Structure formats: C-alpha cells, structure tokens
Coordinates of C-alpha atoms and ligand atoms in Angstrom, one line a residue:
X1 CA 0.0 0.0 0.0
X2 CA 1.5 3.2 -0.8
X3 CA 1.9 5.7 1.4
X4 CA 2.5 9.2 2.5
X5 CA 6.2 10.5 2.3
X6 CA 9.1 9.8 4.7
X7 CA 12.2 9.8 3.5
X8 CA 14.0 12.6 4.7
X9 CA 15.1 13.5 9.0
X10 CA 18.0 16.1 9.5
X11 CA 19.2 16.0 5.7
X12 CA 19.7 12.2 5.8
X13 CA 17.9 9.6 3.6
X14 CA 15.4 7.9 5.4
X15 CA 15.0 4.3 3.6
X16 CA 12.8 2.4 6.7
X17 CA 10.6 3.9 9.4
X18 CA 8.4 1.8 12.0
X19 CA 4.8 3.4 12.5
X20 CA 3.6 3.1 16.2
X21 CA -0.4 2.6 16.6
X22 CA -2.8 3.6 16.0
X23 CA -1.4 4.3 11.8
X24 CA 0.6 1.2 12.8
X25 CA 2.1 -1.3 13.4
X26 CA 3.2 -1.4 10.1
X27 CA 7.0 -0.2 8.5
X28 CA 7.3 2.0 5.9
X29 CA 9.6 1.5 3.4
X30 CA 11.0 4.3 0.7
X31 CA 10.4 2.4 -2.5
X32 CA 13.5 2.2 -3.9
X33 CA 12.0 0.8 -7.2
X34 CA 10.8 4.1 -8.2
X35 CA 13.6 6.3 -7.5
X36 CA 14.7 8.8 -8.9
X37 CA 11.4 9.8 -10.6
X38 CA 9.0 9.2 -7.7
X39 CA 9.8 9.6 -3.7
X40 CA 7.1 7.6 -2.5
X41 CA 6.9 5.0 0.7
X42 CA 5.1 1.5 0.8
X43 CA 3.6 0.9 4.3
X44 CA 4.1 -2.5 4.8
X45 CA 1.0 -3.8 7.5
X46 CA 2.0 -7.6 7.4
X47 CA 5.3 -9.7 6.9
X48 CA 3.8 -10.9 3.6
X49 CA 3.6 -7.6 2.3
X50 CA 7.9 -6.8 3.6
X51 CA 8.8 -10.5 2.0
X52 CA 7.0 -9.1 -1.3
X53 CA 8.7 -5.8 -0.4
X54 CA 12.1 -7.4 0.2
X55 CA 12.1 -9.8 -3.0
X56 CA 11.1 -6.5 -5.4
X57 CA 13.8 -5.0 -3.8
X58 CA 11.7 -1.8 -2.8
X59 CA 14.0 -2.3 0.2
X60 CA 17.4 -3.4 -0.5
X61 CA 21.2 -4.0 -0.1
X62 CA 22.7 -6.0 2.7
X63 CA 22.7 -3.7 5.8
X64 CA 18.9 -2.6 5.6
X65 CA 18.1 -5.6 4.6
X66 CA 19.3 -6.5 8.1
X67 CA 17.6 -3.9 10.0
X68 CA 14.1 -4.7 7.7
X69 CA 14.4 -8.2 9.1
X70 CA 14.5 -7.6 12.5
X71 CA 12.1 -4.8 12.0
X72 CA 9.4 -7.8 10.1
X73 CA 10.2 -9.8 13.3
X74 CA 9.1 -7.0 15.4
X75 CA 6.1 -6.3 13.1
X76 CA 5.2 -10.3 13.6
X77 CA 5.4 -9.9 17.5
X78 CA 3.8 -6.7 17.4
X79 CA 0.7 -8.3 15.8
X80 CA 1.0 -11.6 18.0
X81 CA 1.7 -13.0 14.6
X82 CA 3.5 -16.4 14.8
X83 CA 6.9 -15.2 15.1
X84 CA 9.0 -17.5 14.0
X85 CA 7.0 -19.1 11.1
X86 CA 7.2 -14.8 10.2
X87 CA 11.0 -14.8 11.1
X88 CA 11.4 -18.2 8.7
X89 CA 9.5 -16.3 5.6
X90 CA 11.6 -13.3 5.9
X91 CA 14.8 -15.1 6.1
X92 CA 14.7 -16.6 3.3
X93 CA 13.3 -13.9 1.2
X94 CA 16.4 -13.3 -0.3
X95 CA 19.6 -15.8 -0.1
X96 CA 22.9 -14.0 -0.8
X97 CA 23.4 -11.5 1.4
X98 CA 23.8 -12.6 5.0
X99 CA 22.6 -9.6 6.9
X100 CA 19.3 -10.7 6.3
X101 CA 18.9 -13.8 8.0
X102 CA 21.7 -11.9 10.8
X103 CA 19.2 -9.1 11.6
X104 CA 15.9 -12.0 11.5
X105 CA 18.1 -13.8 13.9
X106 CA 18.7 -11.2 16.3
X107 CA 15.3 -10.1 16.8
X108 CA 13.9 -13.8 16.8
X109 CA 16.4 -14.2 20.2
X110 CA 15.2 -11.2 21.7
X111 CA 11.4 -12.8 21.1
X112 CA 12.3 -16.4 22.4
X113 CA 14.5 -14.5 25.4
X114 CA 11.4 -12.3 26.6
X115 CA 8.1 -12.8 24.6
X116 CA 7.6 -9.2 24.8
X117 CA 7.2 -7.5 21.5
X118 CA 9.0 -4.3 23.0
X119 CA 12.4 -6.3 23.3
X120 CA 11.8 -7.2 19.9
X121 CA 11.2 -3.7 18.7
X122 CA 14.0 -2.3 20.9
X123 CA 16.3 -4.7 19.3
X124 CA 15.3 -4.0 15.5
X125 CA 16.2 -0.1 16.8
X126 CA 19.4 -1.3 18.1
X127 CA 20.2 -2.6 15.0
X128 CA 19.6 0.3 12.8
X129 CA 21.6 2.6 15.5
X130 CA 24.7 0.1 15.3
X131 CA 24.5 0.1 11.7
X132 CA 24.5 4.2 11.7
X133 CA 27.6 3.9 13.9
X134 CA 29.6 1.1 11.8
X135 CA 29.3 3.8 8.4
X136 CA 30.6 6.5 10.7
X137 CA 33.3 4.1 11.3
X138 CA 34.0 2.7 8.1
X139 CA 33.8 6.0 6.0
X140 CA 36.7 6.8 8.5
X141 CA 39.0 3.9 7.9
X142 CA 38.4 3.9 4.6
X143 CA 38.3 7.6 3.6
X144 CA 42.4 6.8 4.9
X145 CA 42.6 5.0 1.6
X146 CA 41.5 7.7 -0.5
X147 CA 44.4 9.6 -2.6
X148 CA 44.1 13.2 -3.5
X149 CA 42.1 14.2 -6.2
X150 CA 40.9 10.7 -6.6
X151 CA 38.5 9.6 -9.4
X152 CA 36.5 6.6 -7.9
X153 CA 35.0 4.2 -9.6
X154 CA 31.9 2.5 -7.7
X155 CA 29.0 -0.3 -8.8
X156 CA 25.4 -0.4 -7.5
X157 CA 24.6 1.2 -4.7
X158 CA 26.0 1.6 -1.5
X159 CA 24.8 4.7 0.0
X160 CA 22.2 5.5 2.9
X161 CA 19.7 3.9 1.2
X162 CA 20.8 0.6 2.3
X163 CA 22.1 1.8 5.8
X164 CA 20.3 3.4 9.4
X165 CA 23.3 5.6 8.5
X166 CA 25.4 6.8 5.5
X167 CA 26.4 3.4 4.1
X168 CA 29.2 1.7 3.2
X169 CA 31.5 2.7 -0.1
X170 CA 29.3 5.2 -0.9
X171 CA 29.4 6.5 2.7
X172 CA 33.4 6.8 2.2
X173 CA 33.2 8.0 -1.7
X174 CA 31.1 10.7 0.0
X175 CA 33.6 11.1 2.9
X176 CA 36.2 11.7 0.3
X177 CA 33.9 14.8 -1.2
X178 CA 33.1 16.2 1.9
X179 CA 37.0 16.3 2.6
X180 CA 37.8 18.1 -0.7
X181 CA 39.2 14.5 -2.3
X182 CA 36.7 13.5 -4.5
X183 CA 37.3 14.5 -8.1
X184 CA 35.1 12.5 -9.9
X185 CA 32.5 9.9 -9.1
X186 CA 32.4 7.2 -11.7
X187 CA 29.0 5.2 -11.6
X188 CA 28.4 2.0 -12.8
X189 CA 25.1 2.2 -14.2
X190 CA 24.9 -1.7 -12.6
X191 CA 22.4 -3.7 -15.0
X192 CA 19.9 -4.9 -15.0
X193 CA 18.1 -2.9 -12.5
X194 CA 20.6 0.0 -12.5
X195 CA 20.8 0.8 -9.1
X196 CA 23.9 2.8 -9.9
X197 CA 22.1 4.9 -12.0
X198 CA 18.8 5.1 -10.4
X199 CA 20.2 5.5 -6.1
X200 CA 24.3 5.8 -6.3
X201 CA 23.4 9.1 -9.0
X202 CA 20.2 10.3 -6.7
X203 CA 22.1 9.7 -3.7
X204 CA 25.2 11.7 -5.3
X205 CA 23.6 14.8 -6.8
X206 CA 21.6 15.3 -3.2
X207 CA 25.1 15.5 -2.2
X208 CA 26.6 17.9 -4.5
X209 CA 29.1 15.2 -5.3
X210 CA 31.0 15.5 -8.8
X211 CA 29.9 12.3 -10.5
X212 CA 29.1 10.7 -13.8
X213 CA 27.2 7.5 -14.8
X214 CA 28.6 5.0 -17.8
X215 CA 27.5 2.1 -18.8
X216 CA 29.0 -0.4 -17.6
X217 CA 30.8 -2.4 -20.3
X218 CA 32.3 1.1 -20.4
X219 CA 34.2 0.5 -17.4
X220 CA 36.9 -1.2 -19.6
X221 CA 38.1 1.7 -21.4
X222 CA 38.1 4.1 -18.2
X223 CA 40.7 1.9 -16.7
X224 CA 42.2 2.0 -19.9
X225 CA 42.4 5.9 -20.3
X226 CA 43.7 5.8 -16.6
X227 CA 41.2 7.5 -15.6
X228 CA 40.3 5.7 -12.2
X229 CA 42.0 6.0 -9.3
X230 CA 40.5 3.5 -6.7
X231 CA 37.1 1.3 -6.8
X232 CA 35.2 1.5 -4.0
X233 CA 32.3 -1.4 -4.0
X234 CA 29.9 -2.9 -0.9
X235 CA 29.4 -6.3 -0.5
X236 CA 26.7 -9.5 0.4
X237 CA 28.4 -11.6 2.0
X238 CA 32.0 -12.2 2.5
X239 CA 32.9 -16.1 3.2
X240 CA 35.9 -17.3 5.5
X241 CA 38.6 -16.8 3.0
X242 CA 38.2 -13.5 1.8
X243 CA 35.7 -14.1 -1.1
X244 CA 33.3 -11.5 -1.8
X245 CA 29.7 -11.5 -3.0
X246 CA 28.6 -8.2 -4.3
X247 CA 25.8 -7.0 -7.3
X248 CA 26.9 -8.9 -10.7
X249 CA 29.4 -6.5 -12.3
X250 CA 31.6 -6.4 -9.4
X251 CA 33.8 -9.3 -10.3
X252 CA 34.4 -8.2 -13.6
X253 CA 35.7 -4.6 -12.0
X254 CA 38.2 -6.3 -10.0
X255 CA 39.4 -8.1 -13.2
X256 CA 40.0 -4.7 -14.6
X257 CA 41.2 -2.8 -11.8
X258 CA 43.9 -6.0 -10.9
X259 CA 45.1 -5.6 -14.8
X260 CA 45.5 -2.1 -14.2
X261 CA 47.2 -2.2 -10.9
X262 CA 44.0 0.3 -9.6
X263 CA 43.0 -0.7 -5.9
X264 CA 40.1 -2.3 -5.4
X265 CA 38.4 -1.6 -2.2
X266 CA 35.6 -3.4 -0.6
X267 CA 33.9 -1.5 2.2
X268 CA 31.2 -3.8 4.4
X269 CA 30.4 -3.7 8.2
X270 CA 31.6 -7.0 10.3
X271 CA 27.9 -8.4 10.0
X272 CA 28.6 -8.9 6.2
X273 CA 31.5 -11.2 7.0
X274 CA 30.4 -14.6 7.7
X275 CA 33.1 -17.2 8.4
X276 CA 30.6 -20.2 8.3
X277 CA 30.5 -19.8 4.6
X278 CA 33.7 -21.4 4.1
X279 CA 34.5 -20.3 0.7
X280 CA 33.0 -18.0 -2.5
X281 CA 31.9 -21.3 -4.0
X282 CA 29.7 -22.0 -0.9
X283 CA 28.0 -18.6 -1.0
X284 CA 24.2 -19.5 -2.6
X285 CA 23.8 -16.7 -5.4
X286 CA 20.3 -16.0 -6.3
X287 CA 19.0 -16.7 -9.3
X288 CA 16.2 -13.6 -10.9
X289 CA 13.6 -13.3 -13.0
X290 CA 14.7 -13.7 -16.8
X291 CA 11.9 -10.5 -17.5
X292 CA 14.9 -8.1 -15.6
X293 CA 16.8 -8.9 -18.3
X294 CA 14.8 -9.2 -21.3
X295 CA 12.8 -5.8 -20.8
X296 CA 14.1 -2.3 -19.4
X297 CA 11.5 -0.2 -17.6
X298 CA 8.8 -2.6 -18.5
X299 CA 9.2 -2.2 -22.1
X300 CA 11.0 -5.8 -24.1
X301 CA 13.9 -5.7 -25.3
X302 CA 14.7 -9.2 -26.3
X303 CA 11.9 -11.6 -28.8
X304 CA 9.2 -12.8 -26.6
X305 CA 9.5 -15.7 -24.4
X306 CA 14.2 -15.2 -24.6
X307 CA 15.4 -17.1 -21.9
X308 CA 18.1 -15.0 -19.8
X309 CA 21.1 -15.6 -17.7
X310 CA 20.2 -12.9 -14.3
X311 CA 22.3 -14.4 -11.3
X312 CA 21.9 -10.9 -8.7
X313 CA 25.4 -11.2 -7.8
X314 CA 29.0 -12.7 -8.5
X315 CA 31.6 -13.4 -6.4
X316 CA 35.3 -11.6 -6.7
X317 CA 38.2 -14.0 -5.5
X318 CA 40.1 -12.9 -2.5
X319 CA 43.4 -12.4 -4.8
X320 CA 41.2 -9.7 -6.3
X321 CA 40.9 -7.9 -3.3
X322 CA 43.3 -4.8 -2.5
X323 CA 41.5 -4.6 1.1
X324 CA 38.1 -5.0 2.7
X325 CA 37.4 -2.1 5.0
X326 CA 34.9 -2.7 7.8
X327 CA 33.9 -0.8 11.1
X328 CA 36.4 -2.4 13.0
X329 CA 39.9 -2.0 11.1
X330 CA 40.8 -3.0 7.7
X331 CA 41.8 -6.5 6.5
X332 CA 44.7 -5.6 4.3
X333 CA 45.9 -8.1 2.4
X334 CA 42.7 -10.3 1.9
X335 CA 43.2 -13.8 2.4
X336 CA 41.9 -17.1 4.5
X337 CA 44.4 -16.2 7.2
X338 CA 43.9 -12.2 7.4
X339 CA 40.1 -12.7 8.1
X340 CA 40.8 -15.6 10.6
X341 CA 43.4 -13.0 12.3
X342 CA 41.0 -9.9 12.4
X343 CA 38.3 -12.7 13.8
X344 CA 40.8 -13.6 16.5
X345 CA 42.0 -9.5 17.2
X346 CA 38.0 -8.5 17.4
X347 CA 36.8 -11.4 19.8
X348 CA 40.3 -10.2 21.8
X349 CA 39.4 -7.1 22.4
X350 CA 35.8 -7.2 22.2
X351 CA 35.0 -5.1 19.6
Ligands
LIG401 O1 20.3 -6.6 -5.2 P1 20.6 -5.4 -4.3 O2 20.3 -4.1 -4.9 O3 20.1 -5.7 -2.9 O4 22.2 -5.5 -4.2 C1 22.9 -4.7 -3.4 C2 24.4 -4.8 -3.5 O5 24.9 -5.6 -4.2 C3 25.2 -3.9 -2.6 O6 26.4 -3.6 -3.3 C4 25.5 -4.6 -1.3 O7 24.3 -5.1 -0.7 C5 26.2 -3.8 -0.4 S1 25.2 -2.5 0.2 C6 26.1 -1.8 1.4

C-alpha cells in the first residue's frame, strides 16, 4: 500500500521507518524501485507484504536488509503473529546476502528470550543505531585510503539507502567529497536494475558530489584511459577466506582494476563477514527473473519468451581484493588467514 512520504530526517535519507499505533504497526519502506522519478513509501502492515517488499527490492542492499528483518520480526510480534513461522518467511526472502537472516536472527532471540514485542522492537532499533555507527566508522577507515584528487570508480549502490546511516562505499566516496578528495565519481550504471544509475546518482547529486554514470561495459576503457583511481564497491556476504559476493558487475571490476594495478576496495560492516561460509563457491547466489533482463522499464527488449542468464550477484576471489574495509579496522591483504586474524583481534578485544 502506498503511502505518505518519509524519506528525509536532519538532511539524511530515510530508507525504513516503523509506525507506532494507531497508523501502525506497520513499516514504511521508501520504495526504492521508483527512484529517482517518484519519492514515495510503501507501508508494509503484514510480513507478507515486507517479504513481497524485500524480494522487489523496494528495500534493499545487505545492511537494511538487516535492520528490515528484525524490523518484520518486530512487526510479527507486534501483531502476535507467529513469530518464527514470520522470522522463517523473511529469512529466506532473499539468499545472498547474509545480513538478512543476521538481523531476523537477532530479533527472533530477543522474542524467544522475553516474549515481549518491546524487546523485539528495541532490538530491530538497536540494530539500525549500530549500523548508523559502523558507516561512521568505516567511511573513516576507509576515507584513509583515499588519494588526492581521486577519481573513484563505484557499482550499484551503496549509500544511505541501504544503511540506518550513511552506508558503506558510498558513505566513504562521500567522505572523500566532503573532505575536498573526490574529483570525480564514476558510476556503474549496474544492470539490470541499474541501481547505480537510479540510487548511487540520486544519492550523489543530493550531495553535491562531482559524478558521472557510464555504462558499464564502459568501465573497460576508463581503466584503460587511466582515468580511475581507486574502486570502492559494498558487498553481500564475504565467506571465511576473503571471497566477496557483491551485485553482478563487481567481479568483472576487479578483473580490470587487478590488470591495471588500480586498488580495489571493498567497504562492508563485520555483519557482512560470515566465516561459516567457508568459501566463495559456498555462498548460494540468487538466481532472478529472466523479465529483468529481457525488458528495461517494463518495455522488451529481447523476442518474446528469450530465456536469460540474471544471477543478482557474482563473487570476486580474494586475490582480487586490494582490502576489505569494515567498522572495526581493515583486512589488508585479503586472504583465508587475514580474516581468521582480524576474527581472532576483534573477539580479543571485544569489539
Ligand atoms: O540486489 P541489491 O540491490 O540488494 O544488491 C545490493 C548490493 O549488491 C550492494 O552492493 C550490497 O548489498 C552492499 S550494500 C552496502
């Protein structure tokens, strides 16, 4: 159900809001499918109607995904749904990135602890406020990695829009502007459903950000003109050794930016890093609708019925990697053993 507009507080993007009775309890969601022509919510009433939310990607990338989990948790609870038949759905709304069934998790434990719908709420706002803290964080350590004058090249979109606070590479790209580094913004348009052209460009121009979208099978010859500096990209999920599972697109950027010696930067909170995926092979890549491909904005662009190859992500090898930047310190270089040791150095100190 569409509803009225809420996507702004103090300057910032807005991209989730819970509604307390009597309008709720219900979340509304900026609908991030009709950006950047139309700034309208979706008031979701039910965890049917986030699931369907969730898998049209009106609310997306892996952080809010997170926080709209625990948040459809809280919802369930808060109409003495069946909580963990809800928690179940919303898991597995969407398989790649792990945030998801993280933030369900965390708000299902807070249910079975207490059985009070408050707890559940108060930890779905817990969430979102960590989350706000951890793109401080990271647009910190990672604006450290940011040369002068720096032309950056970025896919999909990483902003606010899929954060309770700035985001992740799009939080540092926009770091880097704010400190008088950013000379250009390079975004991927990111196929099929161009969030780099539709968010990373709406999200950049509210900025005031220098930036420019290109295709992105023009990526190639960028890299060749030297033109980029540094690629800053998000990610899904990143498995035990270092492997990274980001929007399709991403792996091919790496294979460019390794060719022409141009770091390549990942920038994702600690929740994205999940050491029980052993490797990128393990990490389950979801499969879309052929339609995403075959049409653009509804209108076909391939003969009727054309079959179509639309995996949402790919997944960039750890030797690929120049760093992964996270809230607590960067893994630098990426590999089985560097994750294991930043594991070990965070449980040390309890960070
Ligand atoms: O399919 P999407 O739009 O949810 O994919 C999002 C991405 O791939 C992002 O790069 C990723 O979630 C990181 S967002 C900080």
């Amino acid at each position: 159900m569409a509803g009225p507009s809420c996507h702004c507080e103090h300057g910032w993007v807005l991209p989730l809001r819970w509604i307390e009775p009597p309008d709720g309890p219900a979340i509304a969601l900026l609908d991030q499918t009709q950006l950047p022509a139309r700034e309208t919510d979706i008031v979701c009433t039910d965890v049917d109607a986030l699931v369907d939310a969730i898998q049209r990607l009106v609310v997306r990338g892996a952080p809010l995904l997170g926080i709209a989990g625990a948040y459809g948790v809280a919802l369930a609870a808060a109409r003495s749904d069946d909580v963990v038949g809800a928690a179940q759905l919303i898991a597995r709304a969407r398989p790649t990135a792990v945030n998801l069934a993280r933030g369900v998790d965390r708000a299902l434990r807070a249910w079975t602890d207490t059985a009070d719908p408050d707890a559940v709420l108060a930890a779905a706002r817990e969430l979102a406020a960590e989350d706000a803290r951890a793109s401080d964080a990271m647009a910190e350590h990672g604006l450290a990695l940011v040369p002068e004058r720096a032309r950056i090249l970025t896919h999909c979109n990483t902003g606010a829009l899929v954060s309770g606070g700035a985001g992740t590479a799009l939080a540092v790209a926009l770091a880097a502007h704010r400190a008088g580094r950013l000379a250009r913004l390079w975004v991927d348009e990111t196929r099929p459903l161009l969030q780099g052209a539709r968010l990373t460009a709406w999200e950049a121009a509210r900025a005031g950000a220098p930036y420019s979208v290109l295709a992105d099978n023009a990526a190639g010859s960028l890299f060749a003109r030297g033109d980029v500096d540094l690629v800053l990209v998000g990610a899904d999920r990143i498995a035990a050794d270092g492997s990274v599972a980001n929007k399709v697109g991403t792996f091919p950027l790496a294979v460019l930016a390794h060719h022409h010696h141009v770091p390549f930067v990942v920038v994702a909170p600690a929740s994205t890093i999940d050491l029980a995926t052993e490797s990128g092979a393990a990490i389950e890549i979801e499969d879309r609708a052929a339609d995403e491909v075959t049409a653009l904005a509804g209108v076909p662009i391939a003969p009727d019925g054309s079959p179509a190859y639309n995996p949402a992500f790919d997944v960039t090898p750890p030797e690929l990697v120049t760093a992964i930047v996270t809230e607590r310190g960067v893994i630098r270089p990426v590999s089985r053993d560097t994750v294991r040791r930043w594991e070990r150095e965070r449980s040390s100190t309890g960070r």
